[in-house]
């Protein structure tokens, strides 16, 4: 797959980059096009840390069963590596193996107004489909702020849906710094262009999501799905009522297929528009499925190899956690001292 180029790559100064993925289900093409490929590009230039954020996966009780969580953590880590993150250039670790994440979350929770959290779109969306949302779901963005701030992060490469959370992390950092002194670097979101919000194939009004994909076949294109499953999902994608593609007036479903095609082929939007305008949806879907399947083939091969050697995967994660504990401890110590938790 093409590595996305962004103006950030033109800068010569090295930045600190942090981002995470939840082990909540099968990673999908939205995770790849919105986040993972930015991570792969970032490691060429910047000082990067990436985490499988397992504590975040606990915020929806029942979403991941305890016995499944370790499997999903390994799978998420293997996907990150299979996508091209190189542990000799970037640090990859599991969030719960660095206790400072949970500890800093408490300090930050005590300076975060509840109203800020209640305004978060993801909280409202996820809470709406549950009988009783957990306090953890409300506090999710505070944990995310801790993840980011511990590594003195400048840039957070994420999909569009996480922009609001990164902005909250900025607000929390600034509030803490103002109240207690300069503990944190104020981070900026890094959102790619074109594919920062891939929509669900079965419902192009909502973003493609791992947890939704667990219960709705045909919602997502799983990065590890076999070719026939990918083909079936794309064939079933919602399009418009008109008989053929009209790029100028295309609805969300058709625009989504065109964005996925552009994302996996790296072709220019104008060339794609010229090729598919006036073509029937069936032809567009075959072309998108062919392009997605071909582009995922090397990733899927690497994923299978990585999963065949869990010992090696665990060694990579253990080394990443060790390194991260050292960096995180310094930030936590500084914040703790500023807030008065250290006896002099
Ligand atoms: P869940 O449904 O459990 O929240 P998710 O699909 O949203 O899962 P996350 O682990 O929450 O995945 O997010 C990992 C990264 O992928 C984040 O940077 C997020 O912004 C990005 N991302 C998630 N969904 C999409 C999407 N549909 N399009 C583009 N980027 C996405
Ligand atoms: Mg999510």
Short mmCIF file of C-alpha atoms and ligand atoms in Angstrom, two decimals:
data_model
loop_
_atom_site.label_atom_id
_atom_site.label_comp_id
_atom_site.label_asym_id
_atom_site.label_seq_id
_atom_site.Cartn_x
_atom_site.Cartn_y
_atom_site.Cartn_z
CA UNK A 1 0.00 0.00 0.00
CA UNK A 2 1.03 3.59 -0.56
CA UNK A 3 2.40 5.41 2.45
CA UNK A 4 0.50 8.65 2.82
CA UNK A 5 2.60 11.78 2.38
CA UNK A 6 1.77 14.70 4.56
CA UNK A 7 3.27 18.16 5.00
CA UNK A 8 4.61 16.90 8.33
CA UNK A 9 7.09 14.71 6.46
CA UNK A 10 8.65 17.79 4.93
CA UNK A 11 9.66 19.14 8.32
CA UNK A 12 13.17 18.38 9.36
CA UNK A 13 12.69 18.62 13.12
CA UNK A 14 11.94 15.40 14.93
CA UNK A 15 8.69 15.32 16.89
CA UNK A 16 7.29 12.98 19.47
CA UNK A 17 4.34 10.98 18.16
CA UNK A 18 1.92 8.81 20.13
CA UNK A 19 -1.22 6.94 19.10
CA UNK A 20 -3.21 3.85 20.09
CA UNK A 21 -5.58 1.17 18.87
CA UNK A 22 -8.16 -0.66 21.00
CA UNK A 23 -8.21 -4.48 21.06
CA UNK A 24 -11.99 -4.39 20.67
CA UNK A 25 -12.42 -6.49 17.55
CA UNK A 26 -11.08 -7.07 14.10
CA UNK A 27 -9.16 -4.02 12.84
CA UNK A 28 -10.65 -2.68 9.60
CA UNK A 29 -9.70 -0.68 6.53
CA UNK A 30 -10.78 2.55 8.31
CA UNK A 31 -8.23 1.90 11.06
CA UNK A 32 -5.59 1.37 8.38
CA UNK A 33 -6.43 4.31 6.12
CA UNK A 34 -7.28 6.70 8.97
CA UNK A 35 -4.50 5.86 11.42
CA UNK A 36 -2.09 2.96 10.84
CA UNK A 37 -0.64 4.21 7.59
CA UNK A 38 0.08 7.57 9.21
CA UNK A 39 1.92 5.69 11.95
CA UNK A 40 4.03 3.81 9.40
CA UNK A 41 4.96 7.08 7.68
CA UNK A 42 5.64 8.85 10.99
CA UNK A 43 8.27 6.35 12.15
CA UNK A 44 10.50 7.35 9.22
CA UNK A 45 10.88 10.86 10.61
CA UNK A 46 9.69 11.05 14.19
CA UNK A 47 10.17 9.53 17.62
CA UNK A 48 7.10 7.27 17.80
CA UNK A 49 5.27 5.29 20.48
CA UNK A 50 2.21 3.21 19.65
CA UNK A 51 0.05 1.30 22.10
CA UNK A 52 -2.57 -1.41 22.11
CA UNK A 53 -4.89 0.34 24.55
CA UNK A 54 -6.44 -2.56 26.44
CA UNK A 55 -7.65 -0.43 29.37
CA UNK A 56 -9.81 1.49 26.87
CA UNK A 57 -11.35 -1.79 25.73
CA UNK A 58 -12.81 -2.27 29.24
CA UNK A 59 -14.99 0.84 28.99
CA UNK A 60 -17.88 -1.06 27.40
CA UNK A 61 -18.51 -4.00 29.77
CA UNK A 62 -19.15 -7.23 27.90
CA UNK A 63 -17.73 -5.87 24.61
CA UNK A 64 -14.65 -8.09 24.97
CA UNK A 65 -14.83 -11.18 27.18
CA UNK A 66 -11.92 -11.63 29.65
CA UNK A 67 -10.76 -14.86 27.99
CA UNK A 68 -10.71 -13.14 24.58
CA UNK A 69 -8.86 -10.01 25.60
CA UNK A 70 -5.30 -11.44 25.52
CA UNK A 71 -5.99 -12.88 22.05
CA UNK A 72 -7.33 -9.56 20.78
CA UNK A 73 -4.34 -7.72 22.26
CA UNK A 74 -1.91 -9.98 20.37
CA UNK A 75 -3.96 -9.63 17.18
CA UNK A 76 -4.02 -5.83 17.43
CA UNK A 77 -0.25 -5.76 18.04
CA UNK A 78 0.33 -8.11 15.08
CA UNK A 79 -1.82 -5.89 12.84
CA UNK A 80 0.20 -2.81 13.77
CA UNK A 81 3.43 -4.65 12.90
CA UNK A 82 1.95 -6.23 9.76
CA UNK A 83 0.86 -2.77 8.60
CA UNK A 84 4.53 -1.77 8.66
CA UNK A 85 5.35 -0.40 12.10
CA UNK A 86 8.94 -1.49 12.74
CA UNK A 87 9.88 -2.15 16.38
CA UNK A 88 13.48 -1.15 15.68
CA UNK A 89 12.26 2.36 14.79
CA UNK A 90 9.12 2.81 16.91
CA UNK A 91 8.06 1.63 20.36
CA UNK A 92 5.04 -0.70 20.48
CA UNK A 93 3.57 -1.70 23.84
CA UNK A 94 0.42 -2.73 25.70
CA UNK A 95 -1.12 0.08 27.76
CA UNK A 96 -1.87 -1.95 30.93
CA UNK A 97 1.79 -3.02 31.12
CA UNK A 98 2.72 0.60 31.87
CA UNK A 99 0.88 1.39 35.15
CA UNK A 100 1.59 5.13 34.84
CA UNK A 101 -1.33 5.37 32.36
CA UNK A 102 -3.88 4.46 35.04
CA UNK A 103 -2.09 6.54 37.70
CA UNK A 104 -1.89 9.72 35.64
CA UNK A 105 -5.54 9.25 34.66
CA UNK A 106 -6.51 9.81 38.31
CA UNK A 107 -4.52 13.04 38.58
CA UNK A 108 -6.00 14.31 35.32
CA UNK A 109 -9.55 13.24 36.29
CA UNK A 110 -9.29 15.56 39.27
CA UNK A 111 -8.71 18.59 37.02
CA UNK A 112 -11.22 17.65 34.28
CA UNK A 113 -14.73 19.14 34.60
CA UNK A 114 -17.43 16.48 34.10
CA UNK A 115 -19.18 18.82 31.64
CA UNK A 116 -16.20 18.56 29.26
CA UNK A 117 -16.61 14.77 29.19
CA UNK A 118 -20.39 14.80 28.83
CA UNK A 119 -19.99 16.87 25.66
CA UNK A 120 -17.85 14.24 23.89
CA UNK A 121 -19.59 12.88 20.77
CA UNK A 122 -18.17 9.36 21.16
CA UNK A 123 -19.48 9.16 24.75
CA UNK A 124 -22.93 10.22 23.61
CA UNK A 125 -22.96 7.73 20.70
CA UNK A 126 -21.63 4.77 22.69
CA UNK A 127 -23.71 5.53 25.83
CA UNK A 128 -26.90 5.79 23.74
CA UNK A 129 -26.73 2.11 22.77
CA UNK A 130 -26.16 0.81 26.31
CA UNK A 131 -28.54 0.34 29.17
CA UNK A 132 -26.08 1.64 31.75
CA UNK A 133 -22.94 3.38 30.51
CA UNK A 134 -19.94 2.91 32.83
CA UNK A 135 -18.03 5.71 34.57
CA UNK A 136 -15.08 4.36 32.57
CA UNK A 137 -16.82 5.22 29.29
CA UNK A 138 -17.28 8.80 30.49
CA UNK A 139 -13.64 8.95 31.66
CA UNK A 140 -12.30 7.35 28.44
CA UNK A 141 -10.91 10.65 27.05
CA UNK A 142 -9.07 11.33 30.35
CA UNK A 143 -7.29 7.98 30.03
CA UNK A 144 -6.54 8.90 26.42
CA UNK A 145 -5.15 12.26 27.58
CA UNK A 146 -2.87 10.39 30.02
CA UNK A 147 -1.70 8.06 27.20
CA UNK A 148 -0.74 11.05 25.08
CA UNK A 149 0.69 13.36 27.76
CA UNK A 150 2.96 10.73 29.40
CA UNK A 151 5.17 10.63 26.29
CA UNK A 152 5.46 14.43 25.96
CA UNK A 153 3.70 13.99 22.62
CA UNK A 154 3.70 16.73 19.95
CA UNK A 155 1.57 14.95 17.33
CA UNK A 156 -1.23 12.39 17.59
CA UNK A 157 -2.00 10.66 14.26
CA UNK A 158 -5.68 9.61 14.43
CA UNK A 159 -8.84 9.31 12.37
CA UNK A 160 -11.31 12.19 12.29
CA UNK A 161 -13.46 10.61 15.04
CA UNK A 162 -10.66 11.07 17.59
CA UNK A 163 -10.03 14.76 16.88
CA UNK A 164 -12.35 15.86 19.67
CA UNK A 165 -10.55 13.63 22.20
CA UNK A 166 -7.13 15.00 21.24
CA UNK A 167 -8.53 18.50 21.65
CA UNK A 168 -9.74 17.52 25.11
CA UNK A 169 -6.22 16.23 25.91
CA UNK A 170 -4.92 19.69 24.94
CA UNK A 171 -7.47 21.39 27.21
CA UNK A 172 -6.62 19.09 30.14
CA UNK A 173 -2.87 19.62 29.66
CA UNK A 174 -3.29 23.38 29.54
CA UNK A 175 -5.54 23.40 32.61
CA UNK A 176 -3.08 21.28 34.64
CA UNK A 177 -0.12 23.42 33.54
CA UNK A 178 -1.99 26.58 34.50
CA UNK A 179 -3.10 25.27 37.90
CA UNK A 180 0.11 23.51 39.01
CA UNK A 181 2.99 24.39 36.67
CA UNK A 182 4.40 23.15 33.38
CA UNK A 183 4.03 19.38 33.55
CA UNK A 184 2.86 18.62 30.01
CA UNK A 185 3.57 19.30 26.36
CA UNK A 186 0.34 20.40 24.62
CA UNK A 187 -0.26 17.93 21.75
CA UNK A 188 -1.81 18.49 18.33
CA UNK A 189 -4.05 16.09 16.38
CA UNK A 190 -2.62 14.86 13.06
CA UNK A 191 -5.46 13.96 10.73
CA UNK A 192 -4.72 12.59 7.27
CA UNK A 193 -6.58 13.82 4.22
CA UNK A 194 -9.20 11.93 2.18
CA UNK A 195 -9.58 8.81 4.32
CA UNK A 196 -9.78 10.19 7.87
CA UNK A 197 -13.37 8.97 8.18
CA UNK A 198 -14.24 5.75 6.37
CA UNK A 199 -17.95 5.00 6.69
CA UNK A 200 -19.73 1.70 7.41
CA UNK A 201 -20.51 -0.22 4.19
CA UNK A 202 -23.98 -1.14 5.46
CA UNK A 203 -24.71 2.34 6.81
CA UNK A 204 -22.68 5.16 5.27
CA UNK A 205 -24.09 7.68 7.76
CA UNK A 206 -21.93 6.19 10.57
CA UNK A 207 -18.19 5.61 10.65
CA UNK A 208 -16.86 2.09 10.14
CA UNK A 209 -16.20 0.69 13.61
CA UNK A 210 -14.51 -2.37 15.08
CA UNK A 211 -17.07 -2.95 17.79
CA UNK A 212 -20.03 -2.56 15.40
CA UNK A 213 -18.30 -4.91 12.93
CA UNK A 214 -18.27 -7.65 15.60
CA UNK A 215 -22.04 -8.04 15.39
CA UNK A 216 -22.88 -6.81 11.86
CA UNK A 217 -21.32 -8.79 9.00
CA UNK A 218 -21.08 -6.52 5.97
CA UNK A 219 -20.41 -3.42 8.09
CA UNK A 220 -16.61 -3.38 7.88
CA UNK A 221 -13.76 -4.57 5.67
CA UNK A 222 -11.63 -6.50 8.16
CA UNK A 223 -7.90 -6.24 7.48
CA UNK A 224 -7.58 -10.00 7.99
CA UNK A 225 -10.78 -11.02 6.20
CA UNK A 226 -10.41 -13.64 3.43
CA UNK A 227 -10.87 -12.30 -0.13
CA UNK A 228 -14.37 -13.78 -0.54
CA UNK A 229 -15.58 -12.14 2.69
CA UNK A 230 -14.18 -8.78 1.55
CA UNK A 231 -15.81 -9.19 -1.86
CA UNK A 232 -19.19 -10.07 -0.32
CA UNK A 233 -19.07 -7.08 2.07
CA UNK A 234 -18.25 -4.66 -0.75
CA UNK A 235 -20.92 -6.17 -3.05
CA UNK A 236 -23.46 -5.51 -0.29
CA UNK A 237 -22.39 -1.89 0.28
CA UNK A 238 -25.16 0.71 0.26
CA UNK A 239 -25.07 2.89 -2.89
CA UNK A 240 -27.48 5.43 -4.41
CA UNK A 241 -30.84 4.81 -6.07
CA UNK A 242 -29.59 6.07 -9.47
CA UNK A 243 -28.45 3.23 -11.79
CA UNK A 244 -24.86 4.40 -12.26
CA UNK A 245 -22.08 6.42 -10.63
CA UNK A 246 -22.50 10.18 -10.90
CA UNK A 247 -19.44 11.59 -9.16
CA UNK A 248 -20.87 15.11 -8.89
CA UNK A 249 -24.00 14.07 -7.01
CA UNK A 250 -22.85 10.81 -5.42
CA UNK A 251 -24.26 9.99 -1.98
CA UNK A 252 -22.25 8.99 1.09
CA UNK A 253 -22.08 5.26 0.20
CA UNK A 254 -20.62 5.81 -3.28
CA UNK A 255 -18.26 8.53 -2.02
CA UNK A 256 -17.06 6.08 0.63
CA UNK A 257 -16.27 3.40 -1.97
CA UNK A 258 -14.40 5.96 -4.07
CA UNK A 259 -12.44 7.09 -0.98
CA UNK A 260 -11.49 3.48 -0.14
CA UNK A 261 -10.39 2.94 -3.74
CA UNK A 262 -8.29 6.12 -3.67
CA UNK A 263 -6.85 5.15 -0.28
CA UNK A 264 -5.66 1.69 -1.27
CA UNK A 265 -4.44 2.54 -4.79
CA UNK A 266 -3.00 6.00 -4.08
CA UNK A 267 -4.58 7.19 -7.37
CA UNK A 268 -5.62 10.82 -7.80
CA UNK A 269 -9.28 11.65 -7.20
CA UNK A 270 -9.70 13.17 -10.69
CA UNK A 271 -8.43 10.04 -12.43
CA UNK A 272 -10.74 7.89 -10.33
CA UNK A 273 -13.72 10.15 -11.05
CA UNK A 274 -13.02 9.99 -14.80
CA UNK A 275 -12.73 6.18 -14.71
CA UNK A 276 -15.91 5.44 -12.78
CA UNK A 277 -18.28 8.23 -13.80
CA UNK A 278 -21.28 6.72 -15.59
CA UNK A 279 -20.23 3.12 -14.75
CA UNK A 280 -22.73 0.82 -13.04
CA UNK A 281 -22.31 0.23 -9.31
CA UNK A 282 -21.52 -3.46 -9.88
CA UNK A 283 -18.39 -2.50 -11.87
CA UNK A 284 -17.28 -0.01 -9.22
CA UNK A 285 -17.70 -2.62 -6.49
CA UNK A 286 -15.68 -5.25 -8.38
CA UNK A 287 -12.89 -2.71 -8.93
CA UNK A 288 -12.88 -1.65 -5.27
CA UNK A 289 -12.88 -5.27 -4.06
CA UNK A 290 -10.02 -6.21 -6.43
CA UNK A 291 -7.95 -3.21 -5.28
CA UNK A 292 -8.59 -3.81 -1.56
CA UNK A 293 -7.83 -7.55 -1.77
CA UNK A 294 -4.60 -6.97 -3.70
CA UNK A 295 -3.41 -4.22 -1.36
CA UNK A 296 -4.11 -6.28 1.78
CA UNK A 297 -2.36 -9.42 0.56
CA UNK A 298 1.15 -8.57 1.91
CA UNK A 299 -0.28 -7.32 5.22
CA UNK A 300 -2.26 -10.54 5.63
CA UNK A 301 0.81 -12.65 4.93
CA UNK A 302 2.86 -10.77 7.53
CA UNK A 303 -0.02 -11.00 10.02
CA UNK A 304 -0.16 -14.81 9.67
CA UNK A 305 3.62 -15.09 10.19
CA UNK A 306 3.52 -12.86 13.27
CA UNK A 307 0.62 -14.78 14.83
CA UNK A 308 2.49 -18.04 14.22
CA UNK A 309 5.25 -16.88 16.60
CA UNK A 310 3.53 -15.44 19.71
CA UNK A 311 6.78 -15.73 21.69
CA UNK A 312 8.50 -13.22 19.41
CA UNK A 313 5.44 -10.93 19.48
CA UNK A 314 5.49 -10.99 23.28
CA UNK A 315 9.21 -10.18 23.31
CA UNK A 316 8.58 -7.11 21.13
CA UNK A 317 5.77 -5.99 23.45
CA UNK A 318 7.81 -6.62 26.61
CA UNK A 319 10.70 -4.54 25.27
CA UNK A 320 8.26 -1.78 24.28
CA UNK A 321 6.67 -1.75 27.75
CA UNK A 322 10.07 -1.62 29.44
CA UNK A 323 11.12 1.40 27.38
CA UNK A 324 7.76 3.11 27.87
CA UNK A 325 7.77 2.62 31.65
CA UNK A 326 11.00 4.60 31.83
CA UNK A 327 9.69 7.57 29.82
CA UNK A 328 6.25 7.55 31.46
CA UNK A 329 7.67 7.44 35.00
CA UNK A 330 9.50 10.75 34.47
CA UNK A 331 6.33 12.59 33.39
CA UNK A 332 4.21 11.00 36.14
CA UNK A 333 6.81 11.91 38.76
CA UNK A 334 6.86 15.51 37.57
CA UNK A 335 3.05 15.82 37.59
CA UNK A 336 2.84 14.13 41.02
CA UNK A 337 5.40 16.50 42.49
CA UNK A 338 3.66 19.57 41.05
CA UNK A 339 0.29 18.49 42.47
CA UNK A 340 1.84 17.96 45.94
CA UNK A 341 2.02 14.18 46.16
CA UNK A 342 5.71 14.10 47.05
CA UNK A 343 6.87 14.71 50.65
CA UNK A 344 9.87 16.97 50.76
P1 LIG B 1 -14.29 0.88 18.38
O1 LIG B 1 -15.54 0.71 17.61
O2 LIG B 1 -14.07 -0.25 19.37
O3 LIG B 1 -14.13 2.24 19.01
P2 LIG B 1 -12.66 1.72 16.18
O4 LIG B 1 -12.89 1.08 14.87
O5 LIG B 1 -13.22 3.08 16.40
O6 LIG B 1 -13.10 0.70 17.32
P3 LIG B 1 -10.24 2.43 17.59
O7 LIG B 1 -9.32 1.40 18.14
O8 LIG B 1 -11.17 3.13 18.52
O9 LIG B 1 -11.08 1.75 16.40
O10 LIG B 1 -9.38 3.52 16.81
C1 LIG B 1 -8.07 3.26 16.29
C2 LIG B 1 -7.70 4.35 15.30
O11 LIG B 1 -8.44 4.17 14.08
C3 LIG B 1 -8.04 5.78 15.77
O12 LIG B 1 -7.00 6.65 15.36
C4 LIG B 1 -9.32 6.10 15.05
O13 LIG B 1 -9.49 7.49 14.86
C5 LIG B 1 -9.10 5.39 13.73
N1 LIG B 1 -10.37 5.05 13.10
C6 LIG B 1 -11.35 4.29 13.65
N2 LIG B 1 -12.38 4.15 12.81
C7 LIG B 1 -12.05 4.86 11.69
C8 LIG B 1 -12.72 5.11 10.45
N3 LIG B 1 -13.92 4.60 10.22
N4 LIG B 1 -12.10 5.88 9.51
C9 LIG B 1 -10.87 6.39 9.75
N5 LIG B 1 -10.19 6.20 10.91
C10 LIG B 1 -10.77 5.45 11.86
MG1 LIG B 2 -13.08 3.96 18.31
#
